[in-house]
Amino acid sequence: MAPVRLLVIGGYLSYRALFEWLRPGLFFSVMLVTPVLQMLFFAQLGRYAEVADPSYFVIGNAVVGCTVACVYGPILAMAEERATGTLPALLASPANRIIVFVGRLIPFALNGLVVSGYTLLVGSLVLDADIAAGEVAPLALTLLVAAAACSGLGLCLGAVGLLVRDVPFLANLVALLMLLVSGANVALDRLPVGLRVLGEALPLSRGIEAARRIADGEPLSAVSGLLLGEIVVGLVYFVASVGVFAWAETTARTRATLELA
Amino acid sequence: MDVGAVPCRGTLNWERRQGTLPFLVAAPAPLAAVAAGSCVAAAALSLYSMAGSLALGALAFDVPVEVDSVALFLLATLVMIVSMSLLGLLLCAAFVLYRQAGMFTNMLEYPVWMVCGLLVPASTLAPGFNAIGTLLTPRWALDALRGAATGGSTWPELAACCGLGLPTGSVVCCSSGSRNTAPG
């Protein structure tokens, strides 16, 4: 029972306590307005350049919209953990690190799902993106998988944030990279090879492709390989985050440098 | 586009984080004067991002970078720095009064890009949005830069940019005068 309590309640409490964007004003502007405006901007750009129809950008930006919660969230939460002085308590606790991290991943993944779903809904209403009723459930599952994988990356970056000083810069850099190389706005086959490889190494590229194929009418079974790939990528980042955190923890104990980074 | 406005609003936010903002506000020197120095410095420093973007476009993506009138282009760049610094100063005033102003100004980034015609001509927007863009100095600064680069119209755009910059500066001076509100 204790691990479940740690997973659910611990994750919920850390999310409520450390994620400062949950204030209504900030949540509204950062989580609800900005992703929609981003989608409208790229849809307008795509329409002017005659690259693709608006639904291409609606789906791409809906999936990538989860980065505001899933990438920034864990990074800011970890930075807040350090700023508020609760990091030593976390390090000193005997709690299972993997359960602690999974517990912290779940709220951000659900938050990302909400942002993506909302962006998709607004996009389909404003830009007339055609999404059939039967596609809603597979799309929701795809968005959840993408958001969970993205949260894995966010946790990994949050752990890296323990070692570097300028965490917001890191978050901005990764969010911009995902906007460029995830295939949300520029098709992967149009990118240079290096950027394409980077896009495939980051979460969301498979999720975006899967979501587009589902919106085109393909069944969930046809994109199961893509979703499995997205899960694997997310797991790799999750394992890496646990590893980085363990390394930072060891370094902190031996050199007492964790809170000085 | 981020030259000026974004770094300017970042400077006061950084002062707030470091805890030096209350001292700046309490100092006998006008806050606008202090912030203006930071804004001009930040805007001038961030010119490197403009140069870097042009260089990246030319070297990595084979985008031809040709300037029809170098003198006019430099003048337009100078006017752009000043006008963007004024816009940044205006945002700075919001930063002094509101702790979370940064998030709200981030939210405005994409709409400003759209109405100013950063990547898509503003004339393709609905007339109302196009009209909003004409009230913003970056719109005219961008048009002036494009005109100088392509040999098109430049002077009217520069005049419009300066004409809009003056009231912005006045607003900044007025807002810095009402600085008795305690910063967070």
Coordinates of C-alpha atoms in Angstrom, one line a residue:
Chain A
M1 CA 0.0 0.0 0.0
A2 CA 2.9 2.4 0.8
P3 CA 4.3 2.3 -2.7
V4 CA 0.8 3.1 -4.2
R5 CA 0.4 5.9 -1.7
L6 CA 3.8 7.2 -2.6
L7 CA 3.0 7.0 -6.3
V8 CA -0.4 8.6 -6.2
I9 CA -0.4 11.0 -3.3
G10 CA 3.3 11.8 -3.4
G11 CA 3.0 12.6 -7.1
Y12 CA -0.1 14.6 -6.7
L13 CA 1.3 16.6 -3.7
S14 CA 4.6 17.3 -5.5
Y15 CA 2.7 18.5 -8.6
R16 CA 0.5 20.8 -6.6
A17 CA 3.3 22.1 -4.5
L18 CA 6.1 22.6 -7.0
F19 CA 4.4 23.4 -10.3
E20 CA 3.9 27.2 -10.1
W21 CA 2.0 27.4 -13.4
L22 CA -1.1 26.0 -11.7
R23 CA -2.3 29.4 -10.6
P24 CA -5.4 30.2 -12.6
G25 CA -4.0 33.2 -14.5
L26 CA -0.8 31.4 -15.4
F27 CA -2.6 28.1 -16.3
F28 CA -4.9 30.0 -18.6
S29 CA -2.2 32.0 -20.4
V30 CA 0.5 29.3 -20.5
M31 CA -1.5 26.1 -20.9
L32 CA -4.6 27.2 -22.7
V33 CA -3.9 30.3 -24.7
T34 CA -0.3 30.0 -25.8
P35 CA -0.6 26.5 -27.5
V36 CA -3.7 27.7 -29.4
L37 CA -2.0 30.9 -30.6
Q38 CA 1.1 28.8 -31.6
M39 CA -1.2 26.5 -33.6
L40 CA -2.9 29.5 -35.3
F41 CA 0.4 31.0 -36.2
F42 CA 1.8 27.9 -37.8
A43 CA -1.5 27.2 -39.6
Q44 CA -1.5 30.7 -41.0
L45 CA 2.1 30.2 -42.1
G46 CA 1.4 26.9 -43.6
R47 CA -1.7 28.1 -45.5
Y48 CA 0.3 31.1 -46.9
A49 CA 3.2 28.9 -48.0
E50 CA 0.7 26.3 -49.3
V51 CA 2.6 23.6 -47.5
A52 CA -0.4 21.7 -46.1
D53 CA -4.0 22.1 -45.0
P54 CA -4.8 23.4 -41.5
S55 CA -5.6 20.0 -40.1
Y56 CA -1.9 19.1 -40.5
F57 CA -0.9 21.9 -38.2
V58 CA -3.8 21.4 -35.8
I59 CA -2.8 17.8 -35.1
G60 CA 0.9 18.6 -35.0
N61 CA 0.6 21.5 -32.7
A62 CA -2.0 19.8 -30.5
V63 CA 0.5 16.9 -29.8
V64 CA 3.4 19.2 -29.4
G65 CA 1.3 21.5 -27.1
C66 CA 1.8 19.0 -24.3
T67 CA 5.5 20.2 -24.0
V68 CA 4.3 23.2 -21.9
A69 CA 3.3 20.8 -19.2
C70 CA 5.5 17.7 -19.9
V71 CA 8.8 19.4 -20.5
Y72 CA 8.6 22.7 -18.6
G73 CA 6.6 21.1 -15.8
P74 CA 9.2 18.6 -14.5
I75 CA 12.1 21.0 -15.1
L76 CA 10.4 23.8 -13.1
A77 CA 9.3 21.4 -10.4
M78 CA 12.8 20.1 -9.9
A79 CA 14.2 23.6 -9.9
E80 CA 11.5 24.6 -7.4
E81 CA 12.5 21.6 -5.3
R82 CA 16.0 22.9 -5.1
A83 CA 14.8 26.6 -4.5
T84 CA 12.5 25.7 -1.7
G85 CA 15.0 23.5 0.1
T86 CA 13.1 20.3 -0.1
L87 CA 15.7 18.5 -2.3
P88 CA 17.8 17.4 0.6
A89 CA 14.8 15.8 2.3
L90 CA 14.0 14.0 -1.0
L91 CA 17.5 12.8 -1.2
A92 CA 17.6 11.6 2.4
S93 CA 14.3 9.8 2.2
P94 CA 14.4 6.0 1.9
A95 CA 11.6 6.1 -0.7
N96 CA 12.0 4.0 -3.9
R97 CA 13.4 6.5 -6.5
I98 CA 11.6 4.8 -9.4
I99 CA 8.2 5.1 -7.7
V100 CA 8.9 8.7 -6.7
F101 CA 9.7 9.5 -10.3
V102 CA 6.8 7.6 -11.8
G103 CA 4.5 9.4 -9.3
R104 CA 5.9 12.7 -10.6
L105 CA 5.5 11.8 -14.2
I106 CA 1.8 10.9 -14.1
P107 CA 0.4 14.3 -13.2
F108 CA 2.4 16.1 -15.8
A109 CA 1.4 13.5 -18.5
L110 CA -2.3 14.0 -17.6
N111 CA -1.8 17.8 -17.6
G112 CA -0.2 17.4 -21.1
L113 CA -3.1 15.3 -22.3
V114 CA -5.5 18.1 -21.2
V115 CA -3.5 20.7 -23.0
S116 CA -3.2 18.6 -26.2
G117 CA -6.9 17.7 -26.1
Y118 CA -8.0 21.3 -25.6
T119 CA -5.7 22.5 -28.4
L120 CA -7.1 19.8 -30.7
L121 CA -10.7 20.7 -29.8
V122 CA -10.1 24.5 -30.4
G123 CA -8.2 23.8 -33.6
S124 CA -10.9 21.5 -35.0
L125 CA -13.5 24.2 -34.2
V126 CA -11.6 27.2 -35.4
L127 CA -9.8 25.8 -38.4
D128 CA -12.3 23.2 -39.4
A129 CA -10.0 20.2 -39.0
D130 CA -12.0 17.2 -39.8
I131 CA -12.0 14.7 -36.9
A132 CA -14.7 12.0 -36.9
A133 CA -16.3 10.9 -33.7
G134 CA -14.9 7.4 -34.0
E135 CA -11.3 8.8 -34.1
V136 CA -11.6 10.6 -30.7
A137 CA -10.8 7.6 -28.5
P138 CA -7.7 6.4 -30.5
L139 CA -6.5 10.0 -30.7
A140 CA -6.9 10.4 -27.0
L141 CA -4.8 7.3 -26.4
T142 CA -2.2 8.6 -28.8
L143 CA -2.1 11.9 -27.1
L144 CA -1.7 10.2 -23.7
V145 CA 1.2 8.0 -24.9
A146 CA 2.9 11.1 -26.5
A147 CA 2.4 13.1 -23.3
A148 CA 3.7 10.3 -21.1
A149 CA 6.8 9.9 -23.4
C150 CA 7.4 13.7 -23.3
S151 CA 7.1 13.7 -19.5
G152 CA 9.9 11.1 -19.5
L153 CA 12.1 13.6 -21.4
G154 CA 10.9 16.4 -19.0
L155 CA 12.0 14.3 -16.0
C156 CA 15.3 13.6 -17.5
L157 CA 15.9 17.3 -18.2
G158 CA 14.7 18.1 -14.7
A159 CA 17.4 15.7 -13.3
V160 CA 20.0 17.3 -15.6
G161 CA 18.7 20.6 -14.2
L162 CA 20.2 19.6 -10.8
L163 CA 23.6 19.9 -12.4
V164 CA 23.3 23.1 -14.3
R165 CA 22.4 26.6 -13.3
D166 CA 20.3 27.9 -16.2
V167 CA 17.4 25.5 -16.2
P168 CA 14.9 27.9 -18.0
F169 CA 17.3 28.2 -20.9
L170 CA 17.5 24.4 -21.2
A171 CA 13.7 24.1 -21.2
N172 CA 13.3 26.8 -23.8
L173 CA 15.9 25.2 -26.0
V174 CA 14.3 21.8 -25.9
A175 CA 10.8 23.1 -26.4
L176 CA 11.9 25.1 -29.5
L177 CA 13.8 22.0 -30.8
M178 CA 10.7 19.9 -30.5
L179 CA 8.7 22.5 -32.4
L180 CA 11.2 22.3 -35.2
V181 CA 12.2 18.6 -35.4
S182 CA 9.2 16.7 -34.1
G183 CA 7.4 16.9 -37.4
A184 CA 4.7 19.1 -35.9
N185 CA 5.2 21.9 -38.4
V186 CA 7.9 20.7 -40.7
A187 CA 7.7 17.2 -42.2
L188 CA 10.6 15.1 -41.0
D189 CA 11.5 14.1 -44.6
R190 CA 12.1 17.8 -45.4
L191 CA 14.7 18.2 -42.6
P192 CA 18.4 17.7 -42.9
V193 CA 19.5 14.2 -41.9
G194 CA 21.0 15.4 -38.6
L195 CA 17.8 17.2 -37.5
R196 CA 15.7 14.2 -38.7
V197 CA 17.7 11.9 -36.5
L198 CA 17.4 14.3 -33.6
G199 CA 13.6 14.4 -34.2
E200 CA 13.4 10.7 -34.1
A201 CA 15.5 10.5 -30.9
L202 CA 13.1 12.9 -29.2
P203 CA 9.6 12.0 -28.1
L204 CA 6.5 13.1 -30.1
S205 CA 7.6 12.5 -33.7
R206 CA 6.0 9.1 -33.7
G207 CA 3.0 10.3 -31.7
I208 CA 2.4 13.1 -34.2
E209 CA 2.6 10.7 -37.2
A210 CA 0.3 8.3 -35.5
A211 CA -2.2 11.0 -34.7
R212 CA -2.2 12.2 -38.3
R213 CA -2.7 8.7 -39.6
I214 CA -5.6 8.1 -37.2
A215 CA -7.2 11.4 -38.3
D216 CA -6.8 10.2 -41.9
G217 CA -9.0 7.2 -41.0
E218 CA -6.5 4.5 -40.2
P219 CA -7.3 2.2 -37.3
L220 CA -5.4 2.1 -34.1
S221 CA -3.9 -1.2 -35.0
A222 CA -2.2 0.3 -38.0
V223 CA -0.2 2.8 -35.8
S224 CA 0.5 0.4 -32.9
G225 CA 4.1 0.2 -34.0
L226 CA 4.5 4.0 -33.8
L227 CA 2.9 4.1 -30.4
L228 CA 5.1 1.3 -29.2
G229 CA 8.1 3.2 -30.4
E230 CA 6.9 6.3 -28.6
I231 CA 6.6 4.3 -25.4
V232 CA 10.1 2.9 -25.8
V233 CA 11.5 6.4 -26.4
G234 CA 9.7 7.7 -23.3
L235 CA 11.0 4.7 -21.2
V236 CA 14.6 5.4 -22.3
Y237 CA 14.3 9.0 -21.1
F238 CA 12.7 7.8 -17.9
V239 CA 15.4 5.4 -17.1
A240 CA 18.0 8.0 -18.0
S241 CA 16.3 10.5 -15.6
V242 CA 16.5 7.9 -12.8
G243 CA 20.2 7.4 -13.7
V244 CA 21.0 11.1 -13.8
F245 CA 19.3 11.7 -10.5
A246 CA 21.1 8.8 -8.9
W247 CA 24.4 10.2 -10.2
A248 CA 23.6 13.7 -9.0
E249 CA 22.6 12.2 -5.6
T250 CA 25.9 10.4 -5.3
T251 CA 27.8 13.5 -6.3
A252 CA 25.9 15.6 -3.8
R253 CA 26.7 13.2 -1.0
T254 CA 30.4 13.1 -1.8
R255 CA 31.0 16.7 -2.8
A256 CA 28.1 18.6 -1.3
T257 CA 27.6 20.4 -4.5
L258 CA 24.0 19.6 -5.5
E259 CA 22.5 22.9 -4.3
L260 CA 25.4 25.0 -5.5
A261 CA 25.0 24.1 -9.2
Chain B
M1 CA 11.8 40.2 -34.0
D2 CA 13.1 39.5 -30.5
V3 CA 15.8 42.1 -30.8
G4 CA 15.1 44.6 -28.1
A5 CA 11.7 43.8 -26.6
V6 CA 12.4 40.3 -25.3
P7 CA 15.8 41.0 -23.7
C8 CA 14.4 44.3 -22.3
R9 CA 11.6 42.7 -20.4
G10 CA 14.1 40.0 -19.3
T11 CA 16.4 42.5 -17.6
L12 CA 13.9 43.8 -15.0
N13 CA 12.7 40.2 -14.4
W14 CA 16.2 39.3 -13.6
E15 CA 16.5 42.2 -11.3
R16 CA 13.4 40.9 -9.5
R17 CA 14.8 37.4 -9.2
Q18 CA 18.1 38.7 -7.8
G19 CA 16.3 40.9 -5.3
T20 CA 17.8 44.2 -6.6
L21 CA 14.5 45.6 -8.1
P22 CA 13.3 47.2 -4.8
F23 CA 16.6 49.1 -4.6
L24 CA 16.3 50.3 -8.2
V25 CA 12.7 51.5 -7.5
A26 CA 13.7 53.2 -4.3
A27 CA 16.8 54.9 -5.8
P28 CA 16.5 58.6 -6.5
A29 CA 17.4 58.1 -10.1
P30 CA 14.3 57.7 -12.4
L31 CA 13.5 54.0 -13.0
A32 CA 13.0 54.7 -16.7
A33 CA 16.5 56.0 -17.0
V34 CA 18.0 52.9 -15.3
A35 CA 15.9 50.5 -17.3
A36 CA 16.6 52.4 -20.6
G37 CA 20.3 51.8 -20.2
S38 CA 19.7 48.1 -19.7
C39 CA 17.2 47.9 -22.6
V40 CA 19.5 49.6 -25.1
A41 CA 22.4 47.5 -24.0
A42 CA 20.3 44.3 -24.3
A43 CA 18.9 45.3 -27.6
A44 CA 22.4 46.1 -29.0
L45 CA 23.8 42.9 -27.6
S46 CA 21.0 40.8 -29.1
L47 CA 21.9 42.1 -32.6
Y48 CA 24.2 39.2 -32.7
S49 CA 21.1 36.9 -32.9
M50 CA 19.9 38.9 -35.9
A51 CA 23.4 38.6 -37.5
G52 CA 23.5 34.9 -36.6
S53 CA 20.1 34.2 -38.1
L54 CA 21.2 35.9 -41.4
A55 CA 24.5 34.0 -41.4
L56 CA 22.7 30.7 -40.6
G57 CA 20.2 31.3 -43.4
A58 CA 23.0 32.0 -45.9
L59 CA 25.4 29.3 -44.9
A60 CA 23.1 26.4 -43.9
F61 CA 20.0 27.0 -46.0
D62 CA 21.5 28.8 -49.0
V63 CA 19.2 31.8 -48.5
P64 CA 20.6 34.7 -50.5
V65 CA 21.3 37.7 -48.2
E66 CA 21.5 40.8 -50.4
V67 CA 21.0 44.3 -49.2
D68 CA 20.2 46.9 -51.8
S69 CA 21.2 49.9 -49.6
V70 CA 23.6 49.2 -46.8
A71 CA 23.3 52.7 -45.3
L72 CA 19.5 52.6 -45.2
F73 CA 19.6 49.1 -43.8
L74 CA 21.9 50.2 -41.0
L75 CA 19.7 53.2 -40.3
A76 CA 16.6 51.0 -40.2
T77 CA 18.4 48.7 -37.8
L78 CA 19.2 51.6 -35.6
V79 CA 15.6 52.8 -35.6
M80 CA 14.5 49.3 -35.0
I81 CA 16.7 49.0 -31.9
V82 CA 15.4 52.3 -30.5
S83 CA 11.8 51.5 -31.2
M84 CA 12.1 47.9 -29.8
S85 CA 13.9 49.3 -26.7
L86 CA 10.9 51.6 -26.1
L87 CA 8.5 48.7 -26.5
G88 CA 10.7 46.7 -24.1
L89 CA 10.6 49.6 -21.7
L90 CA 6.9 49.6 -21.8
L91 CA 6.8 45.9 -21.0
C92 CA 9.4 46.6 -18.2
A93 CA 6.8 48.9 -16.6
A94 CA 4.4 45.9 -16.5
F95 CA 7.2 43.8 -15.0
V96 CA 7.6 46.2 -12.1
L97 CA 4.0 46.1 -11.2
Y98 CA 3.1 42.5 -11.9
R99 CA 5.1 39.5 -10.8
Q100 CA 3.9 37.2 -13.5
A101 CA 4.0 39.7 -16.4
G102 CA 6.6 37.6 -18.1
M103 CA 4.2 34.8 -18.8
F104 CA 1.5 37.1 -20.1
T105 CA 4.0 38.8 -22.5
N106 CA 5.2 35.4 -23.6
M107 CA 1.6 34.7 -24.5
L108 CA 1.6 37.8 -26.8
E109 CA 4.6 36.6 -28.8
Y110 CA 2.8 34.7 -31.5
P111 CA 0.0 37.3 -32.0
V112 CA 2.5 40.1 -32.3
W113 CA 4.4 38.0 -34.9
M114 CA 1.2 37.6 -36.8
V115 CA -0.1 41.2 -36.8
C116 CA 3.4 42.6 -37.5
G117 CA 3.8 40.4 -40.6
L118 CA 6.9 38.6 -39.4
L119 CA 6.7 35.6 -41.6
V120 CA 3.3 36.0 -43.3
P121 CA 2.3 39.4 -44.8
A122 CA -0.1 41.1 -42.4
S123 CA -2.2 42.1 -45.4
T124 CA -3.4 38.4 -45.5
L125 CA -5.0 38.9 -42.1
A126 CA -8.5 40.1 -41.4
P127 CA -8.7 43.9 -41.6
G128 CA -9.1 44.3 -37.9
F129 CA -5.9 42.4 -37.1
N130 CA -4.1 44.2 -39.8
A131 CA -5.1 47.5 -38.2
I132 CA -3.8 46.4 -34.8
G133 CA -0.4 45.7 -36.4
T134 CA -0.2 49.2 -37.8
L135 CA -0.2 50.5 -34.3
L136 CA 3.0 48.5 -33.3
T137 CA 6.5 49.8 -34.0
P138 CA 7.9 46.4 -35.0
R139 CA 5.6 46.2 -38.0
W140 CA 7.1 49.4 -39.4
A141 CA 10.6 48.5 -38.4
L142 CA 10.3 45.2 -40.2
D143 CA 8.8 46.9 -43.3
A144 CA 11.7 49.4 -43.3
L145 CA 14.3 46.7 -43.0
R146 CA 12.7 44.8 -45.9
G147 CA 12.5 48.0 -48.0
A148 CA 16.1 48.7 -47.4
A149 CA 17.1 45.2 -48.3
T150 CA 15.0 44.9 -51.4
G151 CA 15.2 48.5 -52.7
G152 CA 11.6 49.2 -51.8
S153 CA 10.0 52.0 -49.7
T154 CA 11.9 52.7 -46.5
W155 CA 11.5 56.4 -45.4
P156 CA 7.8 56.4 -44.7
E157 CA 8.1 53.2 -42.7
L158 CA 11.0 54.7 -40.7
A159 CA 8.9 57.9 -40.1
A160 CA 5.9 55.8 -38.9
C161 CA 8.2 53.8 -36.6
C162 CA 9.6 57.0 -35.1
G163 CA 6.1 58.5 -34.9
L164 CA 4.8 55.6 -32.9
G165 CA 7.9 55.3 -30.8
L166 CA 7.5 58.8 -29.4
P167 CA 4.1 58.2 -27.7
T168 CA 5.5 54.8 -26.4
G169 CA 8.4 56.7 -24.8
S170 CA 5.9 59.2 -23.3
V171 CA 3.9 56.3 -21.8
V172 CA 7.1 54.8 -20.4
C173 CA 8.1 58.1 -18.7
C174 CA 4.6 58.5 -17.3
S175 CA 4.5 55.0 -15.9
S176 CA 7.9 55.3 -14.3
G177 CA 6.6 58.4 -12.6
S178 CA 3.9 56.4 -10.8
R179 CA 6.4 54.0 -9.1
N180 CA 5.1 54.2 -5.6
T181 CA 3.4 50.9 -6.0
A182 CA 5.6 48.4 -4.1
P183 CA 7.3 45.8 -6.3
G184 CA 6.9 42.2 -5.4

